[in-house]
Amino acid sequence: MAACFAEVDNHLGLTSFHTLVLLSMLHIQTYTHYADPTKGPCFCEASIGMDQILSFGCDDPQKLFWTTQIPSDISATVEPGTNPEVVRLKWTGDIPNFPEDHVTELSVQALRNLVNVACPTPSPELPSKVLWDDASFREDVRDLDYEAYMSDDSVLHQALQYLHTHGLVFLTNVPEQESSVSTIAERIGPVKNTFYGYTWDVRSVPQAKNVAYTSQDLGFHMDLLYMEQPPHLQFLHCIRASSAGGASTFTDSHAAAQDLFQQYPDEFEALEKLGVNYHYDHLESQYYHHTRPVFELPRPLFLGGQKCYNLRDLREAAETAGMDVRKDLNITEWLANVSWSPPFQAPFSLLSAHTEPPGFPQLMRQHRLAVLNQHIARWLPAAKKFDELIHRPEGVYERMMKPGECVLFDNRRVLHARRAFEVGDLGKERWLRGAYLDRDPFESRLRVLWERFGDASPAARGA
């Protein structure tokens, strides 16, 4: 094979030589008109790389074949062309019903991308998330004007990048209309409709079923963790402020998680392993229940190409790589979600009535209480440590929202709370209007705008 590549190099030059090397690395069975026929064709076995190339090289954005239709003996001939940076592949033993003259054209750069990152057109890498406290948030994140957000895609991109990096941003000069919050959310994507409604009010009501609809102090929490898919973004538009009290507070759960991981690794592991039940228990109208750990991490975790199936493996891989685990290992790079909502926490159980299999062993039932006590005994001290970290005064951003302001925040990262407030006279009470949005439309919009505008951070813009 090396001799064949050298022959190709002599006839086509370095770029084409590298082309065939790239094709071989993708395991594409490849022939060239320029190889020495006495040495045989230049090829290796076909693989899934064929699927990538066939899909990418098609003019139609819709995939026109099934991967299972690719013949095992398919091969490609590299045809000569005038542009050394473009590869022309003529297929033999092609997919059934494809034309006999089927040719795929793609750039050498696309081949390089396939080899390096397994994608011919990889999306630009988004910036890392920024851990913040009160002081750094005030320095990093600027309020954005509503009209600019609605009319200028670059300002929308700036808002979405703030939500990606910090999880929190505010709009000002928002029209004091009930429909404004849905207009703001729909600028990103479809609103998430729940049993609370398409949009919903947050104000004090008599005999409220939800503590959010009272004037009481409402501690740090996340919304709708009792659902299979809690909303990713939450929007709260202040239409009317209270006469006294009612300040909104926010804190970065990722910053607290990182500190817990570094300072109390055993406690972090307990909150990552042990599930917590959440429920909305109003059987006369609605009942929701879901179990999730405080910290959600994917499995396996990858570090330097090494698979790590637990946190101990991750620490060992980091130490092997010469990293200082306490200083250099940022667990939030893997942290998918944080789940923390004490107002909606259900009683602990090993298995809920919804998940216990029929014929559950009687022995397990007899020892369930002892096992459950061990579970809680490990979880509770860890949860208290985390609770202390999220309530550090220097980590809490507090803001008395004014009419015409709207907060947008990541509901799976940023914890939000509200100070107690005085209930006003009828028609003068504190009134916020809210909406939710799922993760997929947010990430889709962010990717599209990132492709257009790139990095929108103040540092990148020289601001």
Short mmCIF file of C-alpha atoms in Angstrom, two decimals:
data_model
loop_
_atom_site.label_atom_id
_atom_site.label_comp_id
_atom_site.label_asym_id
_atom_site.label_seq_id
_atom_site.Cartn_x
_atom_site.Cartn_y
_atom_site.Cartn_z
CA MET A 1 0.00 0.00 0.00
CA ALA A 2 2.82 2.45 0.86
CA ALA A 3 4.43 1.83 -2.55
CA CYS A 4 1.11 2.48 -4.24
CA PHE A 5 0.68 5.76 -2.32
CA ALA A 6 4.21 6.79 -3.32
CA GLU A 7 3.35 6.16 -6.98
CA VAL A 8 0.24 8.27 -6.61
CA ASP A 9 2.34 10.99 -4.99
CA ASN A 10 4.64 11.06 -8.03
CA HIS A 11 1.75 11.52 -10.45
CA LEU A 12 -0.73 13.66 -8.52
CA GLY A 13 1.35 15.54 -5.98
CA LEU A 14 1.23 15.77 -2.21
CA THR A 15 -2.43 16.78 -1.90
CA SER A 16 -3.76 13.79 -3.81
CA PHE A 17 -1.38 11.49 -1.97
CA HIS A 18 -2.84 12.72 1.28
CA THR A 19 -6.31 12.24 -0.18
CA LEU A 20 -5.75 8.51 -0.58
CA VAL A 21 -4.16 8.27 2.83
CA LEU A 22 -7.26 9.91 4.28
CA LEU A 23 -9.51 7.53 2.35
CA SER A 24 -7.55 4.57 3.62
CA MET A 25 -7.89 5.83 7.18
CA LEU A 26 -11.64 5.91 6.61
CA HIS A 27 -11.44 2.30 5.38
CA ILE A 28 -12.79 3.22 1.95
CA GLN A 29 -11.94 0.64 -0.72
CA THR A 30 -10.34 3.04 -3.18
CA TYR A 31 -8.77 2.66 -6.62
CA THR A 32 -6.77 5.24 -8.55
CA HIS A 33 -6.00 5.55 -12.25
CA TYR A 34 -2.46 6.53 -11.36
CA ALA A 35 -1.31 3.59 -9.26
CA ASP A 36 1.22 1.17 -10.74
CA PRO A 37 -0.92 -1.70 -12.14
CA THR A 38 1.83 -4.20 -11.28
CA LYS A 39 1.33 -3.36 -7.62
CA GLY A 40 -2.45 -3.65 -7.71
CA PRO A 41 -5.10 -1.14 -6.74
CA CYS A 42 -4.87 1.01 -3.64
CA PHE A 43 -7.69 0.01 -1.28
CA CYS A 44 -8.81 -1.23 2.07
CA GLU A 45 -12.09 -2.52 3.50
CA ALA A 46 -15.29 -0.48 3.32
CA SER A 47 -16.73 0.86 6.58
CA ILE A 48 -19.15 3.36 8.00
CA GLY A 49 -16.98 6.12 6.54
CA MET A 50 -18.69 5.23 3.25
CA ASP A 51 -22.02 6.24 4.73
CA GLN A 52 -20.62 9.64 5.74
CA ILE A 53 -19.13 10.30 2.30
CA LEU A 54 -22.19 9.14 0.35
CA SER A 55 -24.47 11.25 2.54
CA PHE A 56 -22.26 14.35 2.43
CA GLY A 57 -21.66 14.19 -1.31
CA CYS A 58 -25.34 14.19 -2.23
CA ASP A 59 -26.89 17.39 -3.63
CA ASP A 60 -30.19 16.67 -1.86
CA PRO A 61 -30.12 17.68 1.85
CA GLN A 62 -32.32 14.67 2.59
CA LYS A 63 -30.54 11.34 2.90
CA LEU A 64 -31.70 9.26 -0.10
CA PHE A 65 -30.56 5.81 1.03
CA TRP A 66 -30.44 3.60 4.08
CA THR A 67 -27.08 2.76 5.58
CA THR A 68 -28.05 -0.93 5.43
CA GLN A 69 -28.30 -0.64 1.61
CA ILE A 70 -24.55 -0.03 1.18
CA PRO A 71 -23.12 -3.17 -0.52
CA SER A 72 -20.26 -4.87 1.28
CA ASP A 73 -18.16 -4.89 -1.92
CA ILE A 74 -18.71 -1.24 -2.91
CA SER A 75 -15.56 0.55 -4.06
CA ALA A 76 -14.57 3.95 -5.42
CA THR A 77 -12.19 5.16 -8.10
CA VAL A 78 -10.46 8.50 -7.58
CA GLU A 79 -11.03 10.35 -10.84
CA PRO A 80 -8.67 13.05 -12.10
CA GLY A 81 -9.82 16.63 -11.74
CA THR A 82 -8.57 20.17 -12.22
CA ASN A 83 -8.95 21.25 -8.59
CA PRO A 84 -6.40 19.56 -6.30
CA GLU A 85 -8.49 20.42 -3.23
CA VAL A 86 -11.59 18.57 -4.52
CA VAL A 87 -11.88 14.78 -4.61
CA ARG A 88 -14.03 13.04 -7.26
CA LEU A 89 -15.08 9.49 -6.38
CA LYS A 90 -16.67 7.23 -9.03
CA TRP A 91 -18.49 4.36 -7.37
CA THR A 92 -18.50 0.69 -8.43
CA GLY A 93 -20.93 -1.84 -6.96
CA ASP A 94 -23.04 1.11 -5.87
CA ILE A 95 -26.23 1.30 -3.84
CA PRO A 96 -29.20 -0.27 -5.68
CA ASN A 97 -31.10 2.13 -7.96
CA PHE A 98 -28.35 4.75 -7.89
CA PRO A 99 -27.30 5.94 -11.40
CA GLU A 100 -24.37 4.16 -13.06
CA ASP A 101 -22.50 7.45 -13.45
CA HIS A 102 -22.83 8.29 -9.74
CA VAL A 103 -19.91 10.53 -8.72
CA THR A 104 -19.30 12.09 -5.30
CA GLU A 105 -17.37 15.35 -5.03
CA LEU A 106 -16.05 16.58 -1.71
CA SER A 107 -13.17 18.66 -0.49
CA VAL A 108 -9.94 17.32 0.92
CA GLN A 109 -10.78 19.33 4.05
CA ALA A 110 -14.02 17.38 4.41
CA LEU A 111 -11.99 14.16 4.29
CA ARG A 112 -9.63 15.52 6.93
CA ASN A 113 -12.62 16.38 9.11
CA LEU A 114 -13.99 12.86 8.70
CA VAL A 115 -10.69 11.39 9.85
CA ASN A 116 -10.18 13.81 12.73
CA VAL A 117 -13.68 14.32 14.14
CA ALA A 118 -15.84 11.77 12.25
CA CYS A 119 -17.88 14.50 10.56
CA PRO A 120 -17.28 16.15 7.16
CA THR A 121 -18.66 19.51 8.29
CA PRO A 122 -18.24 19.74 12.08
CA SER A 123 -20.01 22.57 13.84
CA PRO A 124 -17.73 25.17 15.40
CA GLU A 125 -16.97 24.39 19.02
CA LEU A 126 -19.07 26.45 21.40
CA PRO A 127 -17.34 28.30 24.23
CA SER A 128 -16.93 26.65 27.61
CA LYS A 129 -19.41 27.41 30.35
CA VAL A 130 -18.35 30.15 32.76
CA LEU A 131 -18.71 29.56 36.49
CA TRP A 132 -19.83 32.75 38.20
CA ASP A 133 -20.55 34.46 41.50
CA ASP A 134 -22.32 37.75 42.15
CA ALA A 135 -19.34 39.97 41.32
CA SER A 136 -18.26 38.16 38.15
CA PHE A 137 -21.82 37.93 36.82
CA ARG A 138 -22.30 41.68 37.20
CA GLU A 139 -19.02 42.23 35.36
CA ASP A 140 -19.55 39.68 32.58
CA VAL A 141 -23.22 39.82 31.60
CA ARG A 142 -24.97 42.95 30.37
CA ASP A 143 -28.67 43.65 30.15
CA LEU A 144 -30.02 43.61 26.60
CA ASP A 145 -32.71 45.83 25.12
CA TYR A 146 -35.97 44.14 24.16
CA GLU A 147 -36.33 45.86 20.78
CA ALA A 148 -32.74 44.99 19.84
CA TYR A 149 -33.32 41.38 20.95
CA MET A 150 -36.44 41.14 18.80
CA SER A 151 -35.11 42.87 15.67
CA ASP A 152 -31.36 42.15 15.55
CA ASP A 153 -30.18 38.54 15.20
CA SER A 154 -26.73 39.45 16.51
CA VAL A 155 -28.30 40.65 19.79
CA LEU A 156 -30.39 37.49 19.96
CA HIS A 157 -27.17 35.52 19.47
CA GLN A 158 -25.55 37.45 22.31
CA ALA A 159 -28.48 36.57 24.59
CA LEU A 160 -28.27 32.88 23.65
CA GLN A 161 -24.52 32.83 24.21
CA TYR A 162 -25.01 34.33 27.67
CA LEU A 163 -27.55 31.58 28.36
CA HIS A 164 -25.05 28.97 27.17
CA THR A 165 -22.03 30.30 29.09
CA HIS A 166 -23.66 31.75 32.22
CA GLY A 167 -27.24 30.48 32.14
CA LEU A 168 -28.75 33.89 32.95
CA VAL A 169 -29.55 37.15 31.12
CA PHE A 170 -32.01 40.05 31.50
CA LEU A 171 -33.98 42.04 28.94
CA THR A 172 -35.11 45.59 29.63
CA ASN A 173 -37.79 47.88 28.14
CA VAL A 174 -40.16 44.96 27.58
CA PRO A 175 -43.73 46.05 26.71
CA GLU A 176 -46.01 45.59 29.72
CA GLN A 177 -48.36 43.22 27.92
CA GLU A 178 -49.38 39.70 28.88
CA SER A 179 -48.21 38.39 25.49
CA SER A 180 -44.67 39.79 25.78
CA VAL A 181 -43.20 36.74 27.51
CA SER A 182 -44.39 34.37 24.78
CA THR A 183 -43.07 36.76 22.13
CA ILE A 184 -39.64 36.70 23.79
CA ALA A 185 -39.63 32.90 24.03
CA GLU A 186 -40.92 32.35 20.49
CA ARG A 187 -38.01 34.43 19.17
CA ILE A 188 -35.92 31.36 20.09
CA GLY A 189 -38.35 28.52 19.40
CA PRO A 190 -41.71 26.94 20.26
CA VAL A 191 -42.96 27.53 23.79
CA LYS A 192 -43.23 24.41 25.99
CA ASN A 193 -46.87 23.96 26.92
CA THR A 194 -47.55 22.34 30.32
CA PHE A 195 -50.55 21.88 32.61
CA TYR A 196 -49.76 25.39 33.89
CA GLY A 197 -50.64 26.68 30.42
CA TYR A 198 -48.87 28.06 27.36
CA THR A 199 -47.84 30.99 29.57
CA TRP A 200 -48.71 31.43 33.23
CA ASP A 201 -48.91 33.98 36.03
CA VAL A 202 -46.83 34.17 39.19
CA ARG A 203 -48.76 36.15 41.78
CA SER A 204 -50.25 35.61 45.21
CA VAL A 205 -53.61 33.83 45.20
CA PRO A 206 -55.77 32.56 48.09
CA GLN A 207 -55.39 28.86 49.03
CA ALA A 208 -52.57 28.39 46.53
CA LYS A 209 -51.57 24.82 45.57
CA ASN A 210 -48.07 26.01 44.71
CA VAL A 211 -45.83 27.99 47.07
CA ALA A 212 -44.84 30.15 44.08
CA TYR A 213 -48.38 31.56 44.15
CA THR A 214 -48.03 32.87 47.70
CA SER A 215 -46.21 35.86 49.16
CA GLN A 216 -43.88 33.64 51.21
CA ASP A 217 -40.13 33.40 50.82
CA LEU A 218 -39.43 30.83 48.09
CA GLY A 219 -36.00 29.19 48.37
CA PHE A 220 -33.62 28.11 45.62
CA HIS A 221 -35.15 25.56 43.29
CA MET A 222 -35.65 24.45 39.70
CA ASP A 223 -39.02 24.02 38.02
CA LEU A 224 -40.88 20.87 36.97
CA LEU A 225 -38.30 18.29 38.05
CA TYR A 226 -41.20 15.88 38.56
CA MET A 227 -41.52 15.66 34.76
CA GLU A 228 -39.57 13.33 32.46
CA GLN A 229 -38.33 16.34 30.47
CA PRO A 230 -38.20 19.49 32.61
CA PRO A 231 -37.98 22.75 30.66
CA HIS A 232 -34.50 23.93 29.75
CA LEU A 233 -35.20 27.67 29.72
CA GLN A 234 -37.52 29.69 31.91
CA PHE A 235 -38.74 33.23 31.17
CA LEU A 236 -40.21 35.56 33.81
CA HIS A 237 -41.53 38.96 32.73
CA CYS A 238 -42.19 41.49 35.49
CA ILE A 239 -45.43 43.28 34.69
CA ARG A 240 -46.01 44.71 38.15
CA ALA A 241 -43.64 44.86 41.15
CA SER A 242 -44.59 44.59 44.83
CA SER A 243 -44.58 47.64 47.07
CA ALA A 244 -42.11 45.97 49.46
CA GLY A 245 -39.95 42.86 49.15
CA GLY A 246 -40.08 40.22 46.46
CA ALA A 247 -36.49 40.48 45.19
CA SER A 248 -35.43 37.69 42.81
CA THR A 249 -32.22 35.81 43.59
CA PHE A 250 -30.13 33.51 41.41
CA THR A 251 -27.09 31.30 41.95
CA ASP A 252 -24.90 29.13 39.72
CA SER A 253 -25.38 25.48 40.70
CA HIS A 254 -22.42 24.52 38.48
CA ALA A 255 -20.07 26.69 40.52
CA ALA A 256 -21.31 25.02 43.70
CA ALA A 257 -21.03 21.58 42.09
CA GLN A 258 -17.42 22.25 41.08
CA ASP A 259 -16.52 23.37 44.60
CA LEU A 260 -18.23 20.31 46.08
CA PHE A 261 -16.35 18.03 43.66
CA GLN A 262 -13.00 19.58 44.60
CA GLN A 263 -13.51 19.97 48.35
CA TYR A 264 -15.83 17.07 49.19
CA PRO A 265 -15.47 14.38 46.49
CA ASP A 266 -17.30 11.69 48.48
CA GLU A 267 -20.28 14.00 48.99
CA PHE A 268 -20.33 14.86 45.28
CA GLU A 269 -20.36 11.15 44.42
CA ALA A 270 -23.26 10.55 46.81
CA LEU A 271 -25.37 13.23 45.09
CA GLU A 272 -24.42 11.83 41.69
CA LYS A 273 -25.35 8.24 42.54
CA LEU A 274 -28.41 8.45 44.78
CA GLY A 275 -31.79 9.30 43.29
CA VAL A 276 -34.23 11.85 44.69
CA ASN A 277 -37.99 11.63 44.16
CA TYR A 278 -39.94 14.67 42.94
CA HIS A 279 -43.69 14.87 42.59
CA TYR A 280 -46.66 17.13 41.92
CA ASP A 281 -49.29 15.39 44.01
CA HIS A 282 -52.78 16.75 43.38
CA LEU A 283 -54.72 13.65 42.41
CA GLU A 284 -57.94 15.60 41.96
CA SER A 285 -56.35 17.21 38.90
CA GLN A 286 -52.68 16.34 38.22
CA TYR A 287 -50.10 13.80 39.39
CA TYR A 288 -46.47 13.77 38.20
CA HIS A 289 -43.55 11.81 39.62
CA HIS A 290 -39.91 11.39 38.60
CA THR A 291 -36.66 10.29 40.24
CA ARG A 292 -33.28 11.82 39.40
CA PRO A 293 -29.93 12.42 41.15
CA VAL A 294 -28.79 15.92 42.06
CA PHE A 295 -25.95 15.68 39.53
CA GLU A 296 -26.56 14.03 36.17
CA LEU A 297 -23.41 12.84 34.38
CA PRO A 298 -23.22 10.80 31.15
CA ARG A 299 -21.68 7.34 31.09
CA PRO A 300 -19.00 6.69 30.11
CA LEU A 301 -17.03 9.87 30.75
CA PHE A 302 -14.21 10.52 28.30
CA LEU A 303 -10.89 12.09 29.23
CA GLY A 304 -8.10 12.15 26.66
CA GLY A 305 -9.72 9.33 24.70
CA GLN A 306 -10.00 7.14 27.79
CA LYS A 307 -13.37 5.76 28.87
CA CYS A 308 -14.19 6.32 32.53
CA TYR A 309 -17.19 4.48 33.96
CA ASN A 310 -17.23 6.20 37.34
CA LEU A 311 -15.73 9.20 39.11
CA ARG A 312 -12.89 7.15 40.54
CA ASP A 313 -11.84 6.15 37.00
CA LEU A 314 -12.03 9.80 35.97
CA ARG A 315 -9.76 10.93 38.79
CA GLU A 316 -7.26 8.16 38.03
CA ALA A 317 -7.23 9.09 34.33
CA ALA A 318 -6.65 12.74 35.24
CA GLU A 319 -3.79 11.86 37.58
CA THR A 320 -2.23 9.61 34.90
CA ALA A 321 -2.41 12.57 32.51
CA GLY A 322 -0.47 14.67 35.03
CA MET A 323 -3.43 16.81 36.09
CA ASP A 324 -3.95 18.19 39.57
CA VAL A 325 -7.45 16.81 40.19
CA ARG A 326 -8.35 19.44 42.79
CA LYS A 327 -7.26 22.34 40.59
CA ASP A 328 -7.42 21.23 36.96
CA LEU A 329 -10.33 18.79 36.66
CA ASN A 330 -13.51 20.73 35.88
CA ILE A 331 -16.40 18.33 36.44
CA THR A 332 -18.87 20.82 34.96
CA GLU A 333 -17.50 20.03 31.49
CA TRP A 334 -19.35 16.71 31.82
CA LEU A 335 -22.24 17.86 33.99
CA ALA A 336 -25.42 17.46 31.95
CA ASN A 337 -27.96 18.70 34.47
CA VAL A 338 -28.40 19.65 38.10
CA SER A 339 -31.65 18.77 39.86
CA TRP A 340 -32.56 20.65 43.05
CA SER A 341 -36.11 21.51 44.03
CA PRO A 342 -36.86 21.03 47.76
CA PRO A 343 -40.44 22.41 47.52
CA PHE A 344 -41.39 19.51 45.25
CA GLN A 345 -39.29 16.75 46.79
CA ALA A 346 -41.25 13.56 47.49
CA PRO A 347 -40.49 11.06 50.29
CA PHE A 348 -37.43 8.90 49.70
CA SER A 349 -37.91 5.34 48.50
CA LEU A 350 -35.74 2.64 46.97
CA LEU A 351 -38.33 1.84 44.33
CA SER A 352 -41.53 3.79 43.88
CA ALA A 353 -44.91 2.13 43.53
CA HIS A 354 -44.66 2.94 39.82
CA THR A 355 -41.41 1.04 39.21
CA GLU A 356 -41.45 -1.90 41.62
CA PRO A 357 -41.60 -5.09 39.52
CA PRO A 358 -44.25 -7.75 40.17
CA GLY A 359 -43.06 -10.44 42.53
CA PHE A 360 -40.47 -8.19 44.15
CA PRO A 361 -38.60 -10.50 46.56
CA GLN A 362 -40.09 -10.57 50.03
CA LEU A 363 -36.60 -10.55 51.51
CA MET A 364 -35.88 -7.21 49.85
CA ARG A 365 -39.13 -5.83 51.25
CA GLN A 366 -38.11 -6.84 54.73
CA HIS A 367 -34.73 -5.14 54.48
CA ARG A 368 -35.91 -2.15 52.47
CA LEU A 369 -36.13 0.20 55.44
CA ALA A 370 -32.55 -0.57 56.52
CA VAL A 371 -31.24 0.00 52.99
CA LEU A 372 -33.29 3.17 52.65
CA ASN A 373 -31.89 4.50 55.92
CA GLN A 374 -28.36 3.88 54.63
CA HIS A 375 -29.29 5.74 51.44
CA ILE A 376 -30.58 8.76 53.34
CA ALA A 377 -27.69 8.68 55.82
CA ARG A 378 -25.26 9.07 52.93
CA TRP A 379 -27.34 11.56 50.92
CA LEU A 380 -28.34 13.99 53.67
CA PRO A 381 -24.87 15.23 54.78
CA ALA A 382 -23.88 15.62 51.13
CA ALA A 383 -27.05 17.58 50.35
CA LYS A 384 -26.41 19.86 53.32
CA LYS A 385 -22.91 20.63 52.00
CA PHE A 386 -24.35 21.48 48.60
CA ASP A 387 -27.07 23.61 50.19
CA GLU A 388 -24.41 25.57 52.08
CA LEU A 389 -22.48 26.18 48.86
CA ILE A 390 -25.46 27.48 46.88
CA HIS A 391 -26.34 29.89 49.69
CA ARG A 392 -22.92 31.52 50.02
CA PRO A 393 -23.69 35.27 49.98
CA GLU A 394 -20.91 36.01 47.50
CA GLY A 395 -22.42 33.52 45.06
CA VAL A 396 -25.95 34.95 45.04
CA TYR A 397 -27.04 37.54 42.48
CA GLU A 398 -30.03 39.52 43.79
CA ARG A 399 -32.23 41.86 41.78
CA MET A 400 -35.45 43.67 42.50
CA MET A 401 -37.04 43.25 39.09
CA LYS A 402 -38.84 46.28 37.75
CA PRO A 403 -41.85 46.39 35.43
CA GLY A 404 -40.57 46.03 31.88
CA GLU A 405 -37.78 43.59 32.77
CA CYS A 406 -37.67 39.92 31.78
CA VAL A 407 -35.24 37.32 33.06
CA LEU A 408 -34.19 34.36 30.89
CA PHE A 409 -32.36 31.53 32.65
CA ASP A 410 -31.24 27.91 32.32
CA ASN A 411 -33.64 25.94 34.50
CA ARG A 412 -31.24 22.95 34.66
CA ARG A 413 -28.31 25.03 35.91
CA VAL A 414 -29.33 28.31 37.54
CA LEU A 415 -31.24 28.06 40.81
CA HIS A 416 -33.80 30.79 41.36
CA ALA A 417 -35.55 32.05 44.48
CA ARG A 418 -37.71 34.93 45.70
CA ARG A 419 -37.77 36.96 48.87
CA ALA A 420 -41.06 37.29 50.74
CA PHE A 421 -43.13 40.32 49.80
CA GLU A 422 -46.12 42.34 50.96
CA VAL A 423 -49.37 41.53 49.23
CA GLY A 424 -50.75 44.63 47.52
CA ASP A 425 -54.33 45.66 47.07
CA LEU A 426 -56.35 43.92 44.38
CA GLY A 427 -55.04 45.04 41.02
CA LYS A 428 -51.77 46.27 42.52
CA GLU A 429 -50.20 42.93 43.56
CA ARG A 430 -46.79 41.68 42.37
CA TRP A 431 -47.28 40.07 38.95
CA LEU A 432 -44.83 38.12 36.82
CA ARG A 433 -45.76 36.22 33.68
CA GLY A 434 -43.79 33.11 32.74
CA ALA A 435 -43.07 30.67 29.94
CA TYR A 436 -40.87 27.63 29.30
CA LEU A 437 -38.75 26.39 26.38
CA ASP A 438 -37.16 22.98 25.77
CA ARG A 439 -33.44 22.37 25.20
CA ASP A 440 -33.64 21.30 21.53
CA PRO A 441 -35.00 24.55 20.04
CA PHE A 442 -32.58 26.58 22.16
CA GLU A 443 -29.53 24.60 21.02
CA SER A 444 -30.72 24.63 17.40
CA ARG A 445 -31.10 28.42 17.38
CA LEU A 446 -27.75 28.88 19.12
CA ARG A 447 -25.94 26.67 16.58
CA VAL A 448 -27.47 28.48 13.61
CA LEU A 449 -26.58 31.92 14.98
CA TRP A 450 -23.10 30.78 16.06
CA GLU A 451 -22.47 29.69 12.46
CA ARG A 452 -23.39 33.23 11.33
CA PHE A 453 -21.83 35.40 14.01
CA GLY A 454 -19.21 33.38 15.87
CA ASP A 455 -18.19 34.38 19.38
CA ALA A 456 -20.42 37.18 20.72
CA SER A 457 -18.73 37.59 24.09
CA PRO A 458 -17.60 41.12 25.04
CA ALA A 459 -13.97 39.96 25.01
CA ALA A 460 -14.26 38.62 21.46
CA ARG A 461 -15.96 41.84 20.34
CA GLY A 462 -13.32 43.97 22.01
CA ALA A 463 -15.95 45.60 24.17
#
